[in-house]
Amino acid sequence: MFDLPAQRAHLSEKYDLAPSPELAESMSDIYDRMSRVVSPVDWAIYAPYVKAINDLKAERNAVILGHNYMTPEIYHGISDFGGDSLQLAIKATEVEADVIVQCGVHFMAETSKILSPRKTVLMPDMEAGCSLAESITAEGIEEMRRRYPGAPVVSYVNTTAEVKAASDICCTSSNAAQIVAAQDSDTVIMTPDQYLAQNVARDVPQKNVVWWEGSCIVHEQYSAKDLRDFREWNPGTRLIAHPECTPDVVAEADFSGSTSGIIKYVTDEKPEKALLITECSMASNIADQLPEVEFVGPCNMCPYMKKITLEKVLFALDTMTGQVEVDAAVADKARLSVQRMIDLSRKLGI
Ligand code: SF4
């Protein structure tokens, strides 16, 4: 369990973390990347943490990987690389670093460790889970294999190492349809996200896609009626949904794509107004790069992603606690599933 008071006492003994408008001013190059969504007062609070973390990163030869759903002070302030879970895991293999700090959720840190077993991977809060990853175990995969004998198992990267190890191949929301279409079987099992699977089933009608009944607690909250109401009250707004949303929400949207697909779409299209039907920080993290786009409307926060804070990142790097370990035999099998996905994606030119 997280001992926040003890952590704070430890940090305050070693670092001057008092809000500092002067320090904030001297770091305006970093602030410029988030000035549309972070107030100067908040930046004066964050700046001492950002400086301490960036100094410590150099000392530890560490690299920070920030998922698109991180808050802007993490995404723009301390992350060396931002992206979706797969982009970050691949980046973990490419960087010349001794330490990877995963600013995201636990399955992402596990994936980095699976792909980079010799690097130290730190998770600033071990309780940053994921409703999808928690919805299925390796036994669940075996149950699906019993129900659909001979059908290949395509598991979303939002799964534990054990589940990846028990699967045939992984997928992400950006390559799921192509990975499923490329399977040499009429029936394909998709786990654990029932909505991603249903969206893929619509796009790949030649396959009989069957699924596990997991869901993302952030994306399942949106309804098609929400989108219709929003469109009526805010005409001209482009509605952009993540494929973890239900199929009727995706059908109601103007575009659906993974977080990297959403960034590409908004960057290419530059709609006057956009509603991103996904986690709240997505819009915040791209707002400064796209000043011509007004991001509007409601969003839902992921309580797991929001467990990662500057304070926890500083503590993890300072004390080198929160090291993620994956059993070597499990990691070897899980790596095969992830590597098959990477190889197939490259072959298909995705
Ligand atoms: S947004 Fe959904 S899929 Fe992503 S970490 Fe949170 S619960 Fe998991």
Coordinates of N, CA and C in Angstrom, one line a residue, residues 157-332:
V157 N -3.1 -5.8 -26.1 CA -1.9 -5.6 -25.2 C -2.3 -5.2 -23.8
N158 N -3.5 -4.8 -23.6 CA -4.0 -4.4 -22.3 C -4.3 -5.7 -21.5
T159 N -3.3 -6.5 -21.3 CA -3.4 -7.8 -20.6 C -2.1 -8.0 -19.8
T160 N -2.2 -8.9 -18.8 CA -1.0 -9.2 -18.0 C -0.1 -10.1 -18.8
A161 N 1.2 -10.2 -18.3 CA 2.2 -11.1 -19.0 C 1.7 -12.5 -19.1
E162 N 1.0 -13.0 -18.0 CA 0.5 -14.4 -18.1 C -0.5 -14.6 -19.2
V163 N -1.4 -13.6 -19.4 CA -2.4 -13.7 -20.5 C -1.7 -13.6 -21.8
K164 N -0.8 -12.7 -22.0 CA 0.0 -12.6 -23.2 C 0.6 -14.0 -23.5
A165 N 1.2 -14.6 -22.5 CA 2.0 -15.8 -22.6 C 1.0 -17.0 -23.1
A166 N -0.2 -16.9 -22.6 CA -1.2 -17.9 -23.0 C -1.9 -17.7 -24.3
S167 N -1.6 -16.6 -24.9 CA -2.3 -16.2 -26.2 C -1.4 -16.5 -27.4
D168 N -2.0 -16.5 -28.6 CA -1.1 -16.8 -29.8 C -0.5 -15.5 -30.3
I169 N -1.2 -14.4 -30.2 CA -0.6 -13.2 -30.8 C -1.3 -12.0 -30.0
C170 N -0.7 -10.9 -29.9 CA -1.3 -9.7 -29.3 C -1.8 -8.8 -30.4
C171 N -2.5 -7.8 -30.0 CA -2.9 -6.7 -31.0 C -3.1 -5.4 -30.2
T172 N -3.1 -4.3 -30.9 CA -3.4 -3.0 -30.2 C -4.7 -2.5 -30.9
S173 N -5.2 -1.4 -30.4 CA -6.4 -0.9 -31.1 C -6.1 -0.4 -32.5
S174 N -4.8 -0.1 -32.8 CA -4.5 0.4 -34.1 C -4.3 -0.7 -35.1
N175 N -4.0 -1.9 -34.7 CA -3.8 -3.0 -35.7 C -4.7 -4.2 -35.5
A176 N -5.7 -4.1 -34.6 CA -6.6 -5.3 -34.3 C -7.3 -5.9 -35.5
A177 N -7.9 -5.0 -36.3 CA -8.6 -5.5 -37.5 C -7.7 -6.3 -38.4
Q178 N -6.6 -5.7 -38.7 CA -5.6 -6.4 -39.6 C -5.1 -7.7 -39.1
I179 N -4.8 -7.7 -37.8 CA -4.2 -8.9 -37.1 C -5.3 -10.0 -37.2
V180 N -6.5 -9.7 -36.9 CA -7.6 -10.7 -36.9 C -7.8 -11.2 -38.3
A181 N -7.9 -10.2 -39.3 CA -8.1 -10.6 -40.7 C -7.0 -11.6 -41.2
A182 N -5.8 -11.4 -40.6 CA -4.6 -12.2 -41.1 C -4.6 -13.6 -40.5
Q183 N -5.5 -13.9 -39.5 CA -5.4 -15.2 -38.9 C -5.9 -16.3 -39.8
D184 N -5.2 -17.5 -39.8 CA -5.5 -18.6 -40.7 C -6.6 -19.5 -40.1
S185 N -7.8 -18.9 -39.8 CA -8.9 -19.6 -39.2 C -10.2 -18.8 -39.4
D186 N -11.3 -19.5 -39.6 CA -12.6 -18.8 -39.8 C -13.0 -18.1 -38.5
T187 N -12.8 -18.8 -37.3 CA -13.1 -18.3 -36.0 C -11.9 -17.7 -35.3
V188 N -12.0 -16.5 -34.8 CA -10.9 -15.9 -34.1 C -11.4 -15.5 -32.7
I189 N -10.6 -15.8 -31.7 CA -11.0 -15.4 -30.3 C -10.3 -14.1 -30.0
M190 N -11.0 -13.1 -29.5 CA -10.4 -11.9 -29.1 C -10.6 -11.7 -27.6
T191 N -9.6 -11.3 -26.9 CA -9.7 -11.0 -25.5 C -8.9 -9.8 -25.2
P192 N -9.2 -9.0 -24.1 CA -10.4 -9.2 -23.2 C -11.4 -8.2 -23.5
D193 N -11.3 -7.3 -24.5 CA -12.2 -6.2 -24.7 C -13.3 -6.6 -25.7
Q194 N -14.5 -6.8 -25.1 CA -15.7 -7.2 -25.9 C -16.0 -6.1 -27.0
Y195 N -15.8 -4.8 -26.6 CA -16.2 -3.8 -27.6 C -15.2 -3.6 -28.7
L196 N -14.0 -3.7 -28.4 CA -13.0 -3.7 -29.5 C -13.2 -4.8 -30.4
A197 N -13.5 -6.0 -29.8 CA -13.8 -7.2 -30.6 C -15.0 -7.0 -31.5
Q198 N -16.1 -6.4 -30.9 CA -17.3 -6.2 -31.7 C -17.0 -5.2 -32.8
N199 N -16.2 -4.2 -32.6 CA -15.9 -3.2 -33.6 C -15.0 -3.9 -34.7
V200 N -14.2 -4.8 -34.3 CA -13.4 -5.5 -35.3 C -14.3 -6.4 -36.1
A201 N -15.2 -7.1 -35.4 CA -16.1 -8.0 -36.1 C -16.9 -7.3 -37.2
R202 N -17.3 -6.1 -37.0 CA -18.0 -5.3 -38.0 C -17.0 -5.0 -39.2
D203 N -15.8 -4.7 -38.9 CA -14.8 -4.4 -40.0 C -14.2 -5.6 -40.7
V204 N -14.3 -6.8 -40.1 CA -13.7 -8.0 -40.7 C -14.9 -9.0 -40.8
P205 N -15.8 -8.8 -41.6 CA -17.0 -9.7 -41.6 C -16.7 -11.1 -42.1
Q206 N -15.5 -11.3 -42.8 CA -15.2 -12.6 -43.2 C -14.8 -13.6 -42.1
K207 N -14.6 -13.0 -40.9 CA -14.2 -13.9 -39.7 C -15.4 -14.0 -38.7
N208 N -15.4 -15.1 -38.1 CA -16.4 -15.2 -37.0 C -15.6 -14.9 -35.7
V209 N -15.7 -13.6 -35.3 CA -15.0 -13.1 -34.1 C -15.8 -13.4 -32.8
V210 N -15.2 -14.1 -31.9 CA -15.8 -14.4 -30.6 C -15.0 -13.7 -29.5
W211 N -15.6 -13.3 -28.4 CA -14.9 -12.5 -27.5 C -15.1 -12.8 -26.0
W212 N -14.2 -12.3 -25.2 CA -14.3 -12.3 -23.8 C -15.0 -11.1 -23.4
E213 N -15.7 -11.1 -22.2 CA -16.6 -10.0 -21.9 C -15.9 -8.9 -21.0
G214 N -14.7 -8.5 -21.3 CA -14.1 -7.4 -20.5 C -14.5 -6.1 -21.1
S215 N -14.2 -5.0 -20.4 CA -14.5 -3.7 -20.9 C -13.6 -2.7 -20.2
C216 N -13.4 -1.5 -20.9 CA -12.7 -0.4 -20.3 C -13.7 0.5 -19.6
I217 N -13.4 0.7 -18.3 CA -14.4 1.5 -17.5 C -14.5 2.9 -17.9
V218 N -13.5 3.4 -18.7 CA -13.5 4.8 -19.1 C -14.4 4.9 -20.4
H219 N -14.1 4.0 -21.3 CA -14.8 4.2 -22.6 C -16.2 3.6 -22.7
E220 N -16.5 2.7 -21.8 CA -17.9 2.1 -21.8 C -18.9 3.0 -21.2
Q221 N -18.5 4.1 -20.6 CA -19.4 5.1 -20.0 C -20.1 5.9 -21.1
Y222 N -19.6 6.0 -22.3 CA -20.2 6.9 -23.3 C -21.4 6.1 -23.9
S223 N -22.4 6.8 -24.3 CA -23.5 6.2 -25.0 C -23.7 6.9 -26.3
A224 N -24.4 6.2 -27.3 CA -24.7 6.8 -28.6 C -25.6 8.0 -28.4
K225 N -26.5 8.0 -27.4 CA -27.4 9.1 -27.1 C -26.6 10.3 -26.7
D226 N -25.5 10.1 -25.9 CA -24.6 11.2 -25.5 C -24.1 11.9 -26.7
L227 N -23.7 11.1 -27.7 CA -23.1 11.7 -28.9 C -24.2 12.4 -29.8
R228 N -25.3 11.8 -29.9 CA -26.4 12.5 -30.6 C -26.8 13.8 -30.0
D229 N -27.0 13.8 -28.7 CA -27.3 15.0 -27.9 C -26.2 16.1 -28.2
F230 N -25.0 15.6 -28.0 CA -23.9 16.6 -28.2 C -23.9 17.2 -29.6
R231 N -24.1 16.4 -30.6 CA -24.1 16.8 -31.9 C -25.2 17.9 -32.2
E232 N -26.4 17.6 -31.5 CA -27.5 18.5 -31.7 C -27.2 19.9 -31.0
W233 N -26.6 19.8 -29.9 CA -26.3 21.1 -29.1 C -25.1 21.8 -29.6
N234 N -24.2 21.1 -30.3 CA -22.9 21.7 -30.7 C -22.7 21.3 -32.2
P235 N -23.6 21.8 -33.1 CA -23.4 21.4 -34.5 C -22.0 21.8 -35.0
G236 N -21.5 21.0 -35.9 CA -20.2 21.3 -36.5 C -19.0 20.7 -35.7
T237 N -19.3 20.1 -34.6 CA -18.2 19.5 -33.8 C -17.9 18.1 -34.4
R238 N -16.6 17.8 -34.6 CA -16.2 16.5 -35.1 C -16.1 15.5 -33.9
L239 N -16.8 14.4 -33.9 CA -16.8 13.5 -32.8 C -15.9 12.3 -33.2
I240 N -14.9 12.1 -32.3 CA -13.9 11.1 -32.5 C -13.8 10.1 -31.4
A241 N -14.0 8.9 -31.7 CA -14.2 7.9 -30.6 C -13.1 6.8 -30.7
H242 N -12.7 6.4 -29.5 CA -11.7 5.3 -29.4 C -12.4 3.9 -29.6
P243 N -11.8 2.9 -30.2 CA -12.6 1.7 -30.5 C -12.8 0.8 -29.2
E244 N -12.4 1.3 -28.0 CA -12.8 0.6 -26.8 C -14.2 1.0 -26.4
C245 N -14.8 2.0 -27.2 CA -16.2 2.4 -27.0 C -17.1 1.4 -27.6
T246 N -18.4 1.4 -27.2 CA -19.3 0.4 -27.7 C -19.5 0.6 -29.2
P247 N -19.9 -0.4 -30.0 CA -20.1 -0.2 -31.4 C -21.1 0.9 -31.8
D248 N -22.2 1.1 -31.0 CA -23.1 2.1 -31.4 C -22.5 3.5 -31.2
V249 N -21.6 3.7 -30.2 CA -20.9 4.9 -30.1 C -19.9 5.1 -31.3
V250 N -19.2 4.1 -31.6 CA -18.3 4.2 -32.8 C -19.1 4.5 -34.0
A251 N -20.3 3.9 -34.2 CA -21.1 4.1 -35.4 C -21.5 5.6 -35.5
E252 N -21.8 6.2 -34.3 CA -22.3 7.5 -34.2 C -21.2 8.6 -34.5
A253 N -19.9 8.2 -34.3 CA -18.8 9.1 -34.4 C -18.4 9.3 -35.8
D254 N -17.6 10.4 -36.1 CA -17.2 10.8 -37.4 C -15.9 10.0 -37.7
F255 N -15.2 9.6 -36.7 CA -13.9 8.8 -36.9 C -13.7 8.0 -35.6
S256 N -13.1 6.8 -35.8 CA -12.7 6.0 -34.7 C -11.3 5.5 -34.9
G257 N -10.5 5.6 -33.8 CA -9.1 5.2 -34.0 C -8.4 5.1 -32.6
S258 N -7.2 4.4 -32.6 CA -6.4 4.3 -31.4 C -6.0 5.7 -31.0
T259 N -5.3 5.8 -29.9 CA -4.9 7.2 -29.5 C -3.9 7.8 -30.5
S260 N -3.0 7.0 -31.1 CA -2.1 7.5 -32.1 C -2.9 7.8 -33.4
G261 N -4.0 7.0 -33.7 CA -4.8 7.3 -34.8 C -5.6 8.6 -34.6
I262 N -6.1 8.8 -33.4 CA -6.8 10.0 -33.1 C -5.9 11.3 -33.3
I263 N -4.7 11.2 -32.8 CA -3.8 12.3 -32.9 C -3.5 12.6 -34.4
K264 N -3.3 11.5 -35.2 CA -3.1 11.7 -36.6 C -4.3 12.4 -37.3
Y265 N -5.5 11.9 -37.0 CA -6.7 12.4 -37.6 C -6.9 13.8 -37.3
V266 N -6.7 14.2 -36.0 CA -7.0 15.6 -35.7 C -5.9 16.5 -36.3
T267 N -4.6 16.0 -36.3 CA -3.5 16.8 -36.9 C -3.7 17.0 -38.4
D268 N -4.2 15.9 -39.1 CA -4.4 16.1 -40.5 C -5.6 16.9 -40.9
E269 N -6.7 16.7 -40.1 CA -8.0 17.3 -40.5 C -8.2 18.7 -39.9
K270 N -7.5 18.9 -38.8 CA -7.7 20.2 -38.1 C -9.1 20.7 -38.1
P271 N -10.0 20.0 -37.5 CA -11.4 20.5 -37.4 C -11.5 21.7 -36.5
E272 N -12.5 22.5 -36.8 CA -12.6 23.8 -35.9 C -12.8 23.4 -34.5
K273 N -13.8 22.4 -34.3 CA -14.1 21.9 -33.0 C -14.1 20.4 -32.9
A274 N -13.5 19.8 -31.9 CA -13.4 18.4 -31.8 C -13.8 17.9 -30.4
L275 N -14.6 16.8 -30.4 CA -14.8 16.1 -29.1 C -14.2 14.8 -29.2
L276 N -13.2 14.6 -28.3 CA -12.5 13.3 -28.2 C -13.2 12.4 -27.2
I277 N -13.8 11.3 -27.7 CA -14.5 10.4 -26.9 C -13.6 9.4 -26.4
T278 N -12.8 9.8 -25.4 CA -11.8 9.0 -24.8 C -11.3 9.6 -23.5
E279 N -10.2 9.2 -23.0 CA -9.7 9.7 -21.7 C -9.4 11.2 -21.7
C280 N -9.7 11.9 -20.6 CA -9.6 13.4 -20.6 C -8.2 13.9 -21.1
S281 N -7.1 13.3 -20.7 CA -5.8 13.9 -21.0 C -5.4 13.9 -22.4
M282 N -6.1 13.1 -23.2 CA -5.7 13.1 -24.7 C -5.8 14.5 -25.3
A283 N -7.0 15.1 -25.1 CA -7.2 16.5 -25.7 C -6.2 17.5 -25.1
S284 N -6.0 17.4 -23.8 CA -5.0 18.3 -23.1 C -3.6 18.2 -23.7
N285 N -3.2 17.0 -24.0 CA -1.8 16.8 -24.4 C -1.6 17.2 -25.8
I286 N -2.6 17.3 -26.6 CA -2.4 17.8 -28.0 C -2.9 19.2 -28.3
A287 N -3.4 19.8 -27.2 CA -4.0 21.2 -27.4 C -3.0 22.2 -27.9
D288 N -1.8 22.2 -27.3 CA -0.8 23.2 -27.6 C -0.3 23.1 -29.0
Q289 N -0.2 21.8 -29.5 CA 0.3 21.6 -30.9 C -0.7 22.0 -31.9
L290 N -2.0 22.1 -31.5 CA -3.1 22.3 -32.4 C -3.9 23.5 -32.0
P291 N -3.3 24.7 -32.0 CA -4.1 25.9 -31.5 C -5.3 26.2 -32.3
E292 N -5.3 25.8 -33.5 CA -6.5 26.1 -34.4 C -7.7 25.2 -34.1
V293 N -7.5 24.1 -33.3 CA -8.6 23.2 -32.9 C -9.1 23.5 -31.5
E294 N -10.5 23.7 -31.4 CA -11.0 23.9 -30.1 C -11.5 22.5 -29.6
F295 N -11.0 22.0 -28.5 CA -11.4 20.7 -27.9 C -12.5 21.0 -27.0
V296 N -13.7 20.4 -27.2 CA -14.9 20.7 -26.4 C -15.5 19.4 -25.8
G297 N -16.4 19.7 -24.9 CA -17.3 18.6 -24.4 C -16.7 17.8 -23.3
P298 N -17.5 16.8 -22.9 CA -17.2 16.1 -21.7 C -16.1 15.0 -22.0
C299 N -15.5 14.6 -20.9 CA -14.5 13.5 -21.1 C -14.5 12.7 -19.8
N300 N -13.9 11.5 -19.9 CA -13.9 10.6 -18.7 C -12.5 10.4 -18.3
M301 N -12.2 10.4 -17.0 CA -10.8 10.2 -16.5 C -10.6 8.7 -16.2
C302 N -9.4 8.2 -16.4 CA -9.1 6.9 -16.0 C -8.5 7.0 -14.6
P303 N -9.1 6.4 -13.6 CA -8.6 6.5 -12.3 C -7.3 5.8 -12.1
Y304 N -7.0 4.8 -13.0 CA -5.7 4.1 -12.9 C -4.6 5.0 -13.4
M305 N -4.8 5.6 -14.6 CA -3.8 6.4 -15.2 C -3.5 7.6 -14.2
K306 N -4.6 8.1 -13.6 CA -4.4 9.3 -12.7 C -3.7 9.0 -11.4
K307 N -3.4 7.7 -11.2 CA -2.6 7.4 -10.0 C -1.1 7.9 -10.1
I308 N -0.7 8.1 -11.4 CA 0.7 8.5 -11.6 C 0.8 10.0 -11.5
T309 N 1.6 10.4 -10.6 CA 1.8 11.9 -10.3 C 3.3 12.2 -10.3
L310 N 3.6 13.5 -10.5 CA 5.0 13.9 -10.4 C 5.7 13.4 -9.2
E311 N 5.0 13.6 -8.0 CA 5.6 13.2 -6.7 C 6.0 11.7 -6.7
K312 N 5.1 10.9 -7.2 CA 5.4 9.4 -7.2 C 6.5 9.1 -8.2
V313 N 6.6 9.8 -9.3 CA 7.7 9.5 -10.2 C 9.0 9.9 -9.6
L314 N 9.0 11.1 -8.9 CA 10.3 11.5 -8.2 C 10.7 10.5 -7.2
F315 N 9.7 10.0 -6.4 CA 10.0 9.1 -5.3 C 10.6 7.8 -5.9
A316 N 10.0 7.3 -7.0 CA 10.4 6.0 -7.6 C 11.8 6.1 -8.1
L317 N 12.1 7.3 -8.8 CA 13.5 7.4 -9.4 C 14.5 7.7 -8.3
D318 N 14.1 8.4 -7.2 CA 15.0 8.7 -6.2 C 15.4 7.4 -5.4
T319 N 14.4 6.6 -5.1 CA 14.6 5.4 -4.3 C 14.8 4.1 -5.1
M320 N 14.6 4.2 -6.4 CA 14.6 3.1 -7.3 C 13.7 2.0 -6.8
T321 N 12.5 2.4 -6.3 CA 11.5 1.4 -5.9 C 10.4 1.3 -7.0
G322 N 9.6 0.3 -6.8 CA 8.6 0.0 -7.8 C 9.2 -0.7 -9.1
Q323 N 10.2 -1.6 -8.8 CA 10.8 -2.3 -10.0 C 9.8 -3.4 -10.4
V324 N 9.6 -3.5 -11.7 CA 8.6 -4.5 -12.3 C 9.4 -5.7 -12.7
E325 N 9.0 -6.8 -12.2 CA 9.6 -8.1 -12.5 C 8.6 -9.0 -13.2
V326 N 9.1 -9.8 -14.2 CA 8.2 -10.8 -14.8 C 9.0 -12.1 -14.8
D327 N 8.3 -13.1 -14.4 CA 9.0 -14.5 -14.4 C 9.5 -14.8 -15.8
A328 N 10.8 -15.3 -15.8 CA 11.5 -15.4 -17.1 C 10.8 -16.3 -18.1
A329 N 10.2 -17.4 -17.6 CA 9.5 -18.4 -18.5 C 8.3 -17.7 -19.1
V330 N 7.5 -17.0 -18.2 CA 6.3 -16.3 -18.7 C 6.7 -15.2 -19.7
A331 N 7.8 -14.5 -19.3 CA 8.2 -13.4 -20.2 C 8.6 -13.9 -21.6
D332 N 9.3 -15.1 -21.6 CA 9.7 -15.6 -22.9 C 8.5 -15.9 -23.8

